[in-house]
Coordinates of C-alpha atoms in Angstrom, one line a residue:
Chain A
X1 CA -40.1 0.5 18.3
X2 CA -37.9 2.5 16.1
X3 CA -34.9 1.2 14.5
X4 CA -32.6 3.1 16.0
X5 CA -33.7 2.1 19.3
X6 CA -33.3 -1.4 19.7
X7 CA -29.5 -0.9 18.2
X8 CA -29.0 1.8 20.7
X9 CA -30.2 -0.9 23.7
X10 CA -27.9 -3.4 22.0
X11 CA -24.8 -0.9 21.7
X12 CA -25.4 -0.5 25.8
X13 CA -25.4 -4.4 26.3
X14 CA -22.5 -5.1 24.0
X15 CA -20.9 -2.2 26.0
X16 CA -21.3 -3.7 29.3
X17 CA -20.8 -7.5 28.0
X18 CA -16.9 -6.0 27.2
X19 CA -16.4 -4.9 30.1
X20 CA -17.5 -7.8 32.3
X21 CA -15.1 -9.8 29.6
X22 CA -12.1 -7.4 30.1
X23 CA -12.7 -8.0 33.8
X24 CA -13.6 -11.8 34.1
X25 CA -12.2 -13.6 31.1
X26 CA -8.2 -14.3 31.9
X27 CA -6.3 -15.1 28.5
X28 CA -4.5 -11.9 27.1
X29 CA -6.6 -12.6 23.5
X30 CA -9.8 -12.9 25.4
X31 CA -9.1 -9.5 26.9
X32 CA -8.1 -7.7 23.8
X33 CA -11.8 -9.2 21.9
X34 CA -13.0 -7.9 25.2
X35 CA -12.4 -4.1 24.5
X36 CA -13.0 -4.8 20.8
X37 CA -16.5 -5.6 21.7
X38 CA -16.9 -2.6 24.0
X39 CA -15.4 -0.5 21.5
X40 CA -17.7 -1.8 19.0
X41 CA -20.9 -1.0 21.7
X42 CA -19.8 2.6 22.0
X43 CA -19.6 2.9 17.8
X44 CA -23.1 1.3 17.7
X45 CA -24.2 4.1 19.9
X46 CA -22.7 6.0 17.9
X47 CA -24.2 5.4 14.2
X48 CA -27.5 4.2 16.0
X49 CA -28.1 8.3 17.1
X50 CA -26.8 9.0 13.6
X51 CA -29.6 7.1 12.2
X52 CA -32.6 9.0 14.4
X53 CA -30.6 12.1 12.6
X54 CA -30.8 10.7 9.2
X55 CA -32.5 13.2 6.6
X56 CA -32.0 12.2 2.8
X57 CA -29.2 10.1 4.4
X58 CA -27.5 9.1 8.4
X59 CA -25.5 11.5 9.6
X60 CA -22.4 11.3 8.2
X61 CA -20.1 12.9 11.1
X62 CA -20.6 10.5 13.5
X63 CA -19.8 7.9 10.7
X64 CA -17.0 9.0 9.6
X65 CA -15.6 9.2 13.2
X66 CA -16.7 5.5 13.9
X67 CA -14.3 4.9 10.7
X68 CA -11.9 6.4 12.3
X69 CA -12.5 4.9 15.7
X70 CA -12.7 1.4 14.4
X71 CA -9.3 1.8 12.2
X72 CA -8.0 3.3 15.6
X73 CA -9.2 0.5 17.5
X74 CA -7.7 -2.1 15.3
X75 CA -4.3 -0.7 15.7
X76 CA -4.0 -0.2 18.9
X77 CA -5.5 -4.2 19.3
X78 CA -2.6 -5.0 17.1
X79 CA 0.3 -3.3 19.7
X80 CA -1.5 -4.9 22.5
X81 CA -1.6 -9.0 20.7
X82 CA 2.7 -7.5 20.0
X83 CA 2.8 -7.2 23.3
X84 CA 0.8 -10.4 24.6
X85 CA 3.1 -12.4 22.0
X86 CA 6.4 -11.0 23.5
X87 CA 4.6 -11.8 27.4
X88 CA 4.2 -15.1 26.3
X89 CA 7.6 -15.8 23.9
X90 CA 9.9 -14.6 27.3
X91 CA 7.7 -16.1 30.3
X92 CA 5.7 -18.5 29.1
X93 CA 2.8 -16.8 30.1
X94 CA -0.5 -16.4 28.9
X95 CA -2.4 -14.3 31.7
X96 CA -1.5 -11.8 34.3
X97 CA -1.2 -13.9 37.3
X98 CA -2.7 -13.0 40.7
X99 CA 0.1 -13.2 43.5
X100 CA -1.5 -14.4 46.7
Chain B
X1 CA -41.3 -7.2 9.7
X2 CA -38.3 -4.7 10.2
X3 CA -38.4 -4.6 13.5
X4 CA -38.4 -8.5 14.0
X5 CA -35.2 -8.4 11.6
X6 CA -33.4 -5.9 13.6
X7 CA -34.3 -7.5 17.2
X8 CA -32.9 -10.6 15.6
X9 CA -29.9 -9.3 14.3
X10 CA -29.4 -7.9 18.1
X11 CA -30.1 -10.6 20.0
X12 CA -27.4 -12.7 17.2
X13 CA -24.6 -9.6 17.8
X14 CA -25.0 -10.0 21.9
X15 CA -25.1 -13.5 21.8
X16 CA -21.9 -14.3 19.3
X17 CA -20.4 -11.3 22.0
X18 CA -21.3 -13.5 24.9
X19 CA -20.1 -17.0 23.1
X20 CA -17.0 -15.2 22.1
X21 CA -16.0 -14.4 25.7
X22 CA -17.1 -17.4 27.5
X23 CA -16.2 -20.2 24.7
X24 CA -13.9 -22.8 26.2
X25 CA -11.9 -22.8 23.5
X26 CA -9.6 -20.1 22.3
X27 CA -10.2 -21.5 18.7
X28 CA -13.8 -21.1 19.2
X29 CA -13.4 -17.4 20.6
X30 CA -11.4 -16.2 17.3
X31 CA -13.6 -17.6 14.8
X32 CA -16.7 -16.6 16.7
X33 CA -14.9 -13.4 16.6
X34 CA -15.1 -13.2 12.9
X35 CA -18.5 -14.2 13.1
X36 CA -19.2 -11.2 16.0
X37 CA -17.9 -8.7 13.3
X38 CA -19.8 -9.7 9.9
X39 CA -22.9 -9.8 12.3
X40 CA -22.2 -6.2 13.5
X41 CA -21.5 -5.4 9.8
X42 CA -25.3 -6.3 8.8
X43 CA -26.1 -4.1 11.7
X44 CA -24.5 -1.2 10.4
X45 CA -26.0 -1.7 7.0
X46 CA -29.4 -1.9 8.6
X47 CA -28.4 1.9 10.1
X48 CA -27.8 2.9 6.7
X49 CA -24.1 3.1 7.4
X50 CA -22.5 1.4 4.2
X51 CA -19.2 2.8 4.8
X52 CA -18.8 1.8 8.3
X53 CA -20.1 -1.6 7.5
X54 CA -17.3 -2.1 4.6
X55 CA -14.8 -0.6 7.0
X56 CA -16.0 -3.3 9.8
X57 CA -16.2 -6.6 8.0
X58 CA -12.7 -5.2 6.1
X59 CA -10.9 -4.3 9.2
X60 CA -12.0 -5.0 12.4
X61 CA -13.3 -8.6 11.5
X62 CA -11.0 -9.5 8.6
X63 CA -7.6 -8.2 9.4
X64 CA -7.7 -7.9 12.8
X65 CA -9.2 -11.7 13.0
X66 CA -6.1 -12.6 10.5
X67 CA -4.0 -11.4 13.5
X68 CA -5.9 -12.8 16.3
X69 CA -5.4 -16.6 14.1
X70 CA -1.9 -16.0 13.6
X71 CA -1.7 -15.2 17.3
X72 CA -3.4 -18.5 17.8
X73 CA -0.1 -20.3 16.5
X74 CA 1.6 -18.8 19.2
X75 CA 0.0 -19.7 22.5
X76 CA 1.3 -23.7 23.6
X77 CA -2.1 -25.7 23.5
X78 CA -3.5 -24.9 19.6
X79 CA 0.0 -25.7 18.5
X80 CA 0.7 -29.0 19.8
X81 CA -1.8 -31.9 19.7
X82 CA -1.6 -33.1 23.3
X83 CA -3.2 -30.3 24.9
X84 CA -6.4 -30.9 22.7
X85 CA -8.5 -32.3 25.7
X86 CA -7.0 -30.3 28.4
X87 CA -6.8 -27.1 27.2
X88 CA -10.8 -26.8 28.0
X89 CA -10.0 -27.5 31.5
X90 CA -6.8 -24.9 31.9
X91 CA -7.8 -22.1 29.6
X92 CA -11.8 -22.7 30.6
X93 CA -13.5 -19.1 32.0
X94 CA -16.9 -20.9 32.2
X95 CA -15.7 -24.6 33.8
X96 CA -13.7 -23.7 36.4
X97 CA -15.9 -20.2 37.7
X98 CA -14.0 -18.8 40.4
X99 CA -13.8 -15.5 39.3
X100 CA -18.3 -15.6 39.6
X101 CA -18.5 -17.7 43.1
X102 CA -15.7 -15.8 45.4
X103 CA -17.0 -12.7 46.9
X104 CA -15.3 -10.4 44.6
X105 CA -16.7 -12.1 41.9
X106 CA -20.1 -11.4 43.0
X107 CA -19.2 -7.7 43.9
X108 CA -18.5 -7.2 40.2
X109 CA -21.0 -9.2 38.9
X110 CA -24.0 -7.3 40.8
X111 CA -22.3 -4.1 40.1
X112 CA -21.6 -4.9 36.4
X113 CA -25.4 -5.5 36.2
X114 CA -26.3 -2.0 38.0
X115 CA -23.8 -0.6 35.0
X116 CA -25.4 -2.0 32.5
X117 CA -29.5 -0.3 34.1
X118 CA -27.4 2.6 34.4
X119 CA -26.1 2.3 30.5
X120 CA -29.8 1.7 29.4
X121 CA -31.0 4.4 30.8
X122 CA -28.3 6.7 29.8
X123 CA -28.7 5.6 25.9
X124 CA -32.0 5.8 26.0
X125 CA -32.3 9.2 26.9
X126 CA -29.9 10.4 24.4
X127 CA -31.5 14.2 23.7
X128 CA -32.6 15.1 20.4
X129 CA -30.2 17.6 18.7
X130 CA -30.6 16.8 15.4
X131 CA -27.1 16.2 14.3
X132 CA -25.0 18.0 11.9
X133 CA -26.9 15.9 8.8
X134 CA -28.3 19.6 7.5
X135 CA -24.8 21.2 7.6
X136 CA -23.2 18.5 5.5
X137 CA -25.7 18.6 3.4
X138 CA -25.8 22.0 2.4
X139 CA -21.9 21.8 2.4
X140 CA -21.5 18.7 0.4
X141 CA -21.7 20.9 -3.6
X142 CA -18.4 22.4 -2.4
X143 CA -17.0 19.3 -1.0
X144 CA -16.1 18.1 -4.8
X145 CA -17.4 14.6 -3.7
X146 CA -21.0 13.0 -3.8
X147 CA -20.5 10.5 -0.8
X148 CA -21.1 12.6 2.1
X149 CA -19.0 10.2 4.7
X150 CA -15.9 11.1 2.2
X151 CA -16.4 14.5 2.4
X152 CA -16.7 14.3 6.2
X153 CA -13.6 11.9 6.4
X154 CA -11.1 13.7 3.8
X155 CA -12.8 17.3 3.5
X156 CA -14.7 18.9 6.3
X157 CA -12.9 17.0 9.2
X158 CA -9.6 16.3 7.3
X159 CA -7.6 16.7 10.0
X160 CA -9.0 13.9 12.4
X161 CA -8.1 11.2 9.4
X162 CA -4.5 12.8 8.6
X163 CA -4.0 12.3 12.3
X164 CA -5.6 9.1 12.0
X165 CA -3.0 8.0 9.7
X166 CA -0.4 9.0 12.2
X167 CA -2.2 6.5 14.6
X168 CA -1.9 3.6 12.4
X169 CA 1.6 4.6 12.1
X170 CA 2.5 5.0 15.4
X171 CA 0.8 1.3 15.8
X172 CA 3.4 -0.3 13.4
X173 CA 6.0 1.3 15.3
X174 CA 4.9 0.3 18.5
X175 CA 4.6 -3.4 17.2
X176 CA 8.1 -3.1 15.7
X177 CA 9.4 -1.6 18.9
X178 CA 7.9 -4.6 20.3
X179 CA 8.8 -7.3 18.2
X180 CA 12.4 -6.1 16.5
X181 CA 12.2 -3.5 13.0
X182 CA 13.9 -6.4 10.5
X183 CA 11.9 -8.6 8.2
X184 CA 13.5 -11.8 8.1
X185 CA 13.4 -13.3 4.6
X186 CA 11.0 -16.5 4.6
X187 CA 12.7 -19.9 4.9
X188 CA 10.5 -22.8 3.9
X189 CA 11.4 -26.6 4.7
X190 CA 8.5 -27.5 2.1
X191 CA 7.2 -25.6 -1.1
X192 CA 4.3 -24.1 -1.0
X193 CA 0.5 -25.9 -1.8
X194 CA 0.2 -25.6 -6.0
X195 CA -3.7 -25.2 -5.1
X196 CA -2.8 -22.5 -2.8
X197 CA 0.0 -20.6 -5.3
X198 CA -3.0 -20.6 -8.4
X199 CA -4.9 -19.2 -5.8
X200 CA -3.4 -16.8 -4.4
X201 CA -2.2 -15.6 -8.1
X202 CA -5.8 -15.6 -9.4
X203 CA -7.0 -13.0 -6.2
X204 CA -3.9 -10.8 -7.0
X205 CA -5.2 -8.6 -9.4
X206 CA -8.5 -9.0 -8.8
X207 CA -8.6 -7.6 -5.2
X208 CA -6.3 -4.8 -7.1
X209 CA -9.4 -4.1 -9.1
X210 CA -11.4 -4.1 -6.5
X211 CA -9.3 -1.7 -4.0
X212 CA -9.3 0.3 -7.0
X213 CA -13.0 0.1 -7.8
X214 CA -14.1 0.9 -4.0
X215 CA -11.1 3.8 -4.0
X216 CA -12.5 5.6 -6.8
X217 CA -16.3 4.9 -6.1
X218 CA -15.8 6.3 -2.9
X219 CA -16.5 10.4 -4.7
X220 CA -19.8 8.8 -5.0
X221 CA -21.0 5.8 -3.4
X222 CA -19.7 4.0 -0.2
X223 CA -16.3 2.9 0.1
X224 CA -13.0 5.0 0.2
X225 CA -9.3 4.8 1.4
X226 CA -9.4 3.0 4.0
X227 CA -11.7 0.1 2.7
X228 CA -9.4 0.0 -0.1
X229 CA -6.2 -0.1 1.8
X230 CA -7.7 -3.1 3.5
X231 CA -7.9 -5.4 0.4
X232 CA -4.7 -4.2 -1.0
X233 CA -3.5 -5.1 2.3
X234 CA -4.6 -8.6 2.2
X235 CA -2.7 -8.9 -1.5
X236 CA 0.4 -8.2 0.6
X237 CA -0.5 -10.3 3.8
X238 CA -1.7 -13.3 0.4
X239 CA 1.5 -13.1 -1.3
X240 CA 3.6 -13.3 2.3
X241 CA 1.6 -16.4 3.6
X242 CA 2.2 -17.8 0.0
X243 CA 5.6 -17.8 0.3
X244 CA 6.5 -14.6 -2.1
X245 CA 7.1 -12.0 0.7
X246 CA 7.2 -8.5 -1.2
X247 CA 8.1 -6.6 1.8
X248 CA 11.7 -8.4 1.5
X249 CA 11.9 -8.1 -1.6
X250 CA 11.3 -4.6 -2.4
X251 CA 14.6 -2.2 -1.0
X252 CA 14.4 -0.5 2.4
X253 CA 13.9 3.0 1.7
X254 CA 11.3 2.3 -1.3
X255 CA 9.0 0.3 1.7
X256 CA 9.3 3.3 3.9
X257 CA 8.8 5.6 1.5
X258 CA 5.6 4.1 0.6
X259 CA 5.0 4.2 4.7
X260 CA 5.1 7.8 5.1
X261 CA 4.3 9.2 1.6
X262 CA 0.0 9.2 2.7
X263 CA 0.5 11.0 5.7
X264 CA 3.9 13.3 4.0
X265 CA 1.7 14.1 1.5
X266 CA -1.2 15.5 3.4
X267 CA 1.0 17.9 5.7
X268 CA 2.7 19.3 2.8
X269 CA -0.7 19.8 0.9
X270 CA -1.6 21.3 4.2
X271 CA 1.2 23.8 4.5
X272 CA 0.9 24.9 1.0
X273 CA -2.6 25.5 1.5
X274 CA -1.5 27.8 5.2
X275 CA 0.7 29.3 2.5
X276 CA -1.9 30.2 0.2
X277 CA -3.6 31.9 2.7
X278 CA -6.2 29.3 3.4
X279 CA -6.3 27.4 6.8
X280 CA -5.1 23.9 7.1
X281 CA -6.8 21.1 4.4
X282 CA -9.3 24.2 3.4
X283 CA -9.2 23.0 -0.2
X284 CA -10.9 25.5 -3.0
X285 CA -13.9 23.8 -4.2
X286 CA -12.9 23.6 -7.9
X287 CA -9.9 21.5 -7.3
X288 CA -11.2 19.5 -4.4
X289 CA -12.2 16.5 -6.2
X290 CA -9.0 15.8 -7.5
X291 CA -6.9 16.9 -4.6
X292 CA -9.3 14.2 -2.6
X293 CA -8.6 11.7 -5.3
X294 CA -4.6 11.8 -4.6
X295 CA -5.1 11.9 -1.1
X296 CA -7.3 9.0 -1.1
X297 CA -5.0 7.2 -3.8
X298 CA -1.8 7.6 -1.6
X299 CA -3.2 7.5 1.5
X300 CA -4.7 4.0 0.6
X301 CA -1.3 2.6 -0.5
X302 CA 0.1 3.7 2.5
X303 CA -2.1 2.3 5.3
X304 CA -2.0 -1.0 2.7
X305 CA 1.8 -1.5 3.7
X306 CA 1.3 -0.4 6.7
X307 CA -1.0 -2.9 7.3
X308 CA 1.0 -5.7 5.7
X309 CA 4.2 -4.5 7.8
X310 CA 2.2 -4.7 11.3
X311 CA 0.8 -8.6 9.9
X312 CA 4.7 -9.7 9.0
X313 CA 6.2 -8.1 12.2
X314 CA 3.4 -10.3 14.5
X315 CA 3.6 -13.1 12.4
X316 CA 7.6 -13.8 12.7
X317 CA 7.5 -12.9 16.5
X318 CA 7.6 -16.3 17.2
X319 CA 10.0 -17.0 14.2
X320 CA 12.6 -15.1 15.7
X321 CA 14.7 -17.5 17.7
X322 CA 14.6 -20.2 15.1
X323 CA 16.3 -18.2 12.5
Chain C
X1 CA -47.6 -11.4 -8.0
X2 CA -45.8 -11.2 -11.2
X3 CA -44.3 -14.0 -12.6
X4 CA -40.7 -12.6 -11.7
X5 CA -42.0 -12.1 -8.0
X6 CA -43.4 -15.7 -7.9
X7 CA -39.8 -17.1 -9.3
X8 CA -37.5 -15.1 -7.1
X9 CA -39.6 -16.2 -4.1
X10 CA -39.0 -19.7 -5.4
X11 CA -35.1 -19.2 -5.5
X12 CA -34.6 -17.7 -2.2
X13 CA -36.4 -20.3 -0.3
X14 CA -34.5 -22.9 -2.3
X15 CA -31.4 -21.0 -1.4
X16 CA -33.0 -20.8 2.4
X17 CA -33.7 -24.0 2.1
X18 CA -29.6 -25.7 1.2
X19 CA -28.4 -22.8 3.8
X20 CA -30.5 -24.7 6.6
X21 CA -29.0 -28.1 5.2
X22 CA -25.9 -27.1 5.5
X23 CA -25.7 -25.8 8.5
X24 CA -27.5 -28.3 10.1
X25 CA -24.9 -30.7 9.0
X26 CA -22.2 -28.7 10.2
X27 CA -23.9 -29.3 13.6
X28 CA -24.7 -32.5 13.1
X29 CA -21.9 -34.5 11.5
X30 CA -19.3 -36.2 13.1
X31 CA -15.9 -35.0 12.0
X32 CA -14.3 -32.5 10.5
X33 CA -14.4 -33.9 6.7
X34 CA -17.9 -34.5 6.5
X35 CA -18.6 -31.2 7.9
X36 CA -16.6 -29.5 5.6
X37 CA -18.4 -31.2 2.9
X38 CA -21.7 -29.8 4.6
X39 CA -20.0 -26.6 4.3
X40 CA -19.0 -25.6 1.1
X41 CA -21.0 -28.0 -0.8
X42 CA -25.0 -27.2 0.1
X43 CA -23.6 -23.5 1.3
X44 CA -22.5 -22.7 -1.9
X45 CA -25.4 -24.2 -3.5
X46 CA -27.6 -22.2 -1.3
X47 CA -25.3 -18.5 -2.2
X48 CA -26.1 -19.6 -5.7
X49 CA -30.0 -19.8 -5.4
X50 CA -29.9 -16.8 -3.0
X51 CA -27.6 -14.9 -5.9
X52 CA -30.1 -16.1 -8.5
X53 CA -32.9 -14.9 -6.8
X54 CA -31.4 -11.2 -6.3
X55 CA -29.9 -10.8 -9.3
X56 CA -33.6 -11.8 -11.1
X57 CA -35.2 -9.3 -8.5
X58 CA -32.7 -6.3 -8.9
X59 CA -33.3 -6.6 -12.8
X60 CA -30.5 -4.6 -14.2
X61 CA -27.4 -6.6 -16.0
X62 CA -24.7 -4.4 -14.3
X63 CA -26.0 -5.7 -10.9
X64 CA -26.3 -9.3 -12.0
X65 CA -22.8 -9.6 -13.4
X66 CA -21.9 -8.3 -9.9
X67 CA -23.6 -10.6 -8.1
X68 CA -22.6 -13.2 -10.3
X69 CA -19.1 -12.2 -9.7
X70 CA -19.5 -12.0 -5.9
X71 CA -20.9 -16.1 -6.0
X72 CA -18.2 -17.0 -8.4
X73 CA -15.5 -15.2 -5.7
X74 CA -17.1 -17.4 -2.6
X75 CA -17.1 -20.3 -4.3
X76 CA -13.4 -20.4 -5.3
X77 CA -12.3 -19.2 -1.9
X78 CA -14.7 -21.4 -0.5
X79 CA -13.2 -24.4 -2.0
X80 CA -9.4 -24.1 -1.5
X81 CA -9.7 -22.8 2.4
X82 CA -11.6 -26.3 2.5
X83 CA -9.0 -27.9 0.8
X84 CA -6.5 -26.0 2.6
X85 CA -8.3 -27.3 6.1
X86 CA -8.7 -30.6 4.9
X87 CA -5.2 -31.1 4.2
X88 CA -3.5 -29.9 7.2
X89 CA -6.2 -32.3 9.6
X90 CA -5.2 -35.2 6.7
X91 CA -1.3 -34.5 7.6
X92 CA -2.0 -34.0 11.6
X93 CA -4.4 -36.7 12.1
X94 CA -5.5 -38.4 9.0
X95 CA -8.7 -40.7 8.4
X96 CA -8.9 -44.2 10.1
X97 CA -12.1 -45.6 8.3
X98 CA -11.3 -44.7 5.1
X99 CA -10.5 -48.2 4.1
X100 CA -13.3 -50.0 5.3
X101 CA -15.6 -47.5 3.7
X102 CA -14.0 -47.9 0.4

């Protein structure tokens, strides 16, 4: 089994893992990690193809726009814990609540 | 033998994913958070991506875990002591399970696990095209730098990471839109730790050198702007959380100045260069290196205040109605 | 095997070895002060073998003093966020056997 293959399985799980988090888990921080994590799936995919591509060295497009993505990812993670601080400063609360 | 290290490290990256979601604790979540992001950072080291791996443990598990633990001071039960036992029962996804055992629940569960057969499949099928490696590589003599991700980042596709700049700019005005533009000045009811203070004053310059080090080494080896905004960005988040907040202290314009000057710079390098005939960030080769250099240079001070700026405005969120 | 080989192997599993203490009393131990002491104390003496036993492999000075440099970094930041921990569980709940031991 190549290298590249076993991170590419992984970047599928860690992919799907997010998303069952963004869906299940409730807390606003637990759902920002959630995308973080299925963010950081998709840029394992990424650099993992990169790797099959390698020459004299991994291909350095797709690294260069997982840089990118990650820096991109980390900012928009910082708006959305602004916005789960404000939520919780004026309500009190520290999920979206379900009416029923 | 390097196959058993990289299953391991795999099977380490989805379970710290897995704890981090389904801990009890929120506590446990952030820290096993950091842990989730130096893990992935050995993973992209064992894909040969250096850069990405610096950027990773520098970024996405340093600062943004920084701000995840300051956010921790916010929610009720990490704050005070009383909610120490029953914070597992209230904030528990894996005790109380009624998201898994209603029919909804199982809906998403079963289809979740059909998404992830479907996922496998999909990424394992991934066509050969052989990937733009070659290209760079015949490109790279007239990139005027010797690190081919730098000469992706801040030559070839210059105009994704000038517009990426604009993103992390955008961020700190979204989360000053969001949490009010003034700093307040610090107030402290005691003085600060003296173990902390030497501390803090011992890492000053030497994260400086080092920003500086990975800046410059970036023509060349791995590392670049972005890696070296980070640590000067944690100089800036040091000195705050040890009671000497530069951001205050420094005038108003100066501080946005040093905001916008990356990005300002890069347009107006851009338009001179649409001027000279030459499409946008198409430097000439023989002045590349050093146009990359003072790119890199400012652009690295920049994203560092940024960064600082988006840490201070989240940290005094909850400061604001005791001032 | 060189002699080099034969002493690097001997470093890293001594540094494998302090690692697997310390973690296991991280585990293992009851509160958070002894922990802490499992921590930073067999953890850092583990980096050290570990540093040892790559800078004696990699062979070139330049490298050493980095690696040197990177132990010497982990240990001082090691030791004040332990202090730093330390004291804020001493002021929010401090130590009730600490009498009794002494």
């Amino acid at each position: 089994m190549e290298t590249y293959q076993i991170y590419s399985i992984t970047s599928g799980v860690l992919f799907v893992i997010g998303m069952g988090g963004v869906f299940l888990s409730k807390h606003f921080i637990k759902k920002i990690i959630a995308t973080i994590i299925m963010g950081s799936g998709v840029f394992l995919a990424f650099v993992s193809f990169a790797e099959r591509d390698a020459l004299s060295f991994a291909d350095p497009v797709p690294q260069a726009l997982v840089i990118t993505g990650i820096v991109v990812a980390v900012a928009s993670a910082a708006f959305a814990l602004a916005l789960a601080r404000r939520i919780y400063q004026l309500t009190g609360e520290e999920s979206f609540t379900i009416e029923k | 033998m390097s196959v058993l290290i990289d299953s391991l490290l795999a099977i380490l990256i989805v379970y710290l994913a897995l704890q981090c979601l389904l801990a009890p604790r929120l506590t446990q979540t952030v820290f096993l958070f950091f842990a989730f992001g130096l893990a992935l950072a050995l993973a992209w080291v064992r894909l040969g991506a250096v850069d990405v791996a610096i950027t990773e443990a520098a970024i996405a598990s340093g600062f943004l875990g920084v701000l995840f633990l300051d956010a921790l001071r916010d929610f009720s039960f990490i704050t005070s002591g009383k909610q120490e036992s029953s914070d597992a029962a209230n904030h528990s996804v894996s005790k109380k399970k009624p998201a898994f055992l209603s029919l909804p629940g199982v809906v998403l569960v079963l289809g979740l696990g059909l998404f992830l057969l479907i996922t496998l499949e999909a990424v394992w099928k991934v066509p050969e095209s052989g990937g733009l490696t070659a290209a760079t590589e015949a490109l790279l003599p007239e990139s005027g730098v010797e690190n081919p991700v730098t000469a992706v980042l801040l030559n070839f596709r210059a105009y994704d990471t000038w517009l990426e700049m604009g993103v992390i700019l955008l961020g700190l005005l979204a989360v000053m839109a969001v949490g009010g533009i003034k700093i307040f000045p610090v107030h402290r009811k005691t003085p600060e730790d003296p173990v902390l203070q030497q501390v803090i004053l011992f890492f000053t310059p030497i994260l400086f050198l080092f920003g500086a080090f990975l800046l410059y080494f970036g023509k060349n080896g791995p590392g670049g702007a972005f890696q070296a905004a980070v640590l000067w960005g944690a100089i800036g988040i040091l000195l705050h959380l040890g009671g000497r907040p530069v951001l205050t202290v420094i005038p108003r314009w100066l501080s946005q100045l040093l905001l916008i000057m990356g990005i300002g710079f890069f347009l107006m390098l851009g338009f001179l260069l649409l001027a000279g005939g030459a499409s946008l960030f198409e430097y000439p080769p023989s002045y590349a290196g050093v146009l990359i250099l003072i790119i890199e240079t400012l652009a690295a001070i920049s994203i560092a205040v940024t960064l600082v700026s988006v840490f201070v405005h989240l940290n005094q969120l909850n400061k604001e109605e005791s001032n | 095997m060189t002699i080099t080989e034969l002493f690097t192997v001997i470093l890293l599993v001594a540094g494998c070895f302090f690692f697997l203490a310390g973690t296991l009393g991280v585990l293992r131990f009851p509160d958070l002060f002894t922990r802490l002491h499992a921590l930073t104390k067999a953890d850092n003496l583990g980096l050290g073998f570990i540093a040892a036993g790559m800078a004696l492999h990699i062979a070139s000075p330049w490298a050493a003093i980095k690696i040197f440099s990177i132990w010497l970094f982990t240990l001082l930041a090691s030791s004040t966020s332990c202090y730093l921990i330390a004291r804020f569980q001493k002021e929010k709940n401090p130590p009730k056997n600490r009498k009794e031991e002494g």
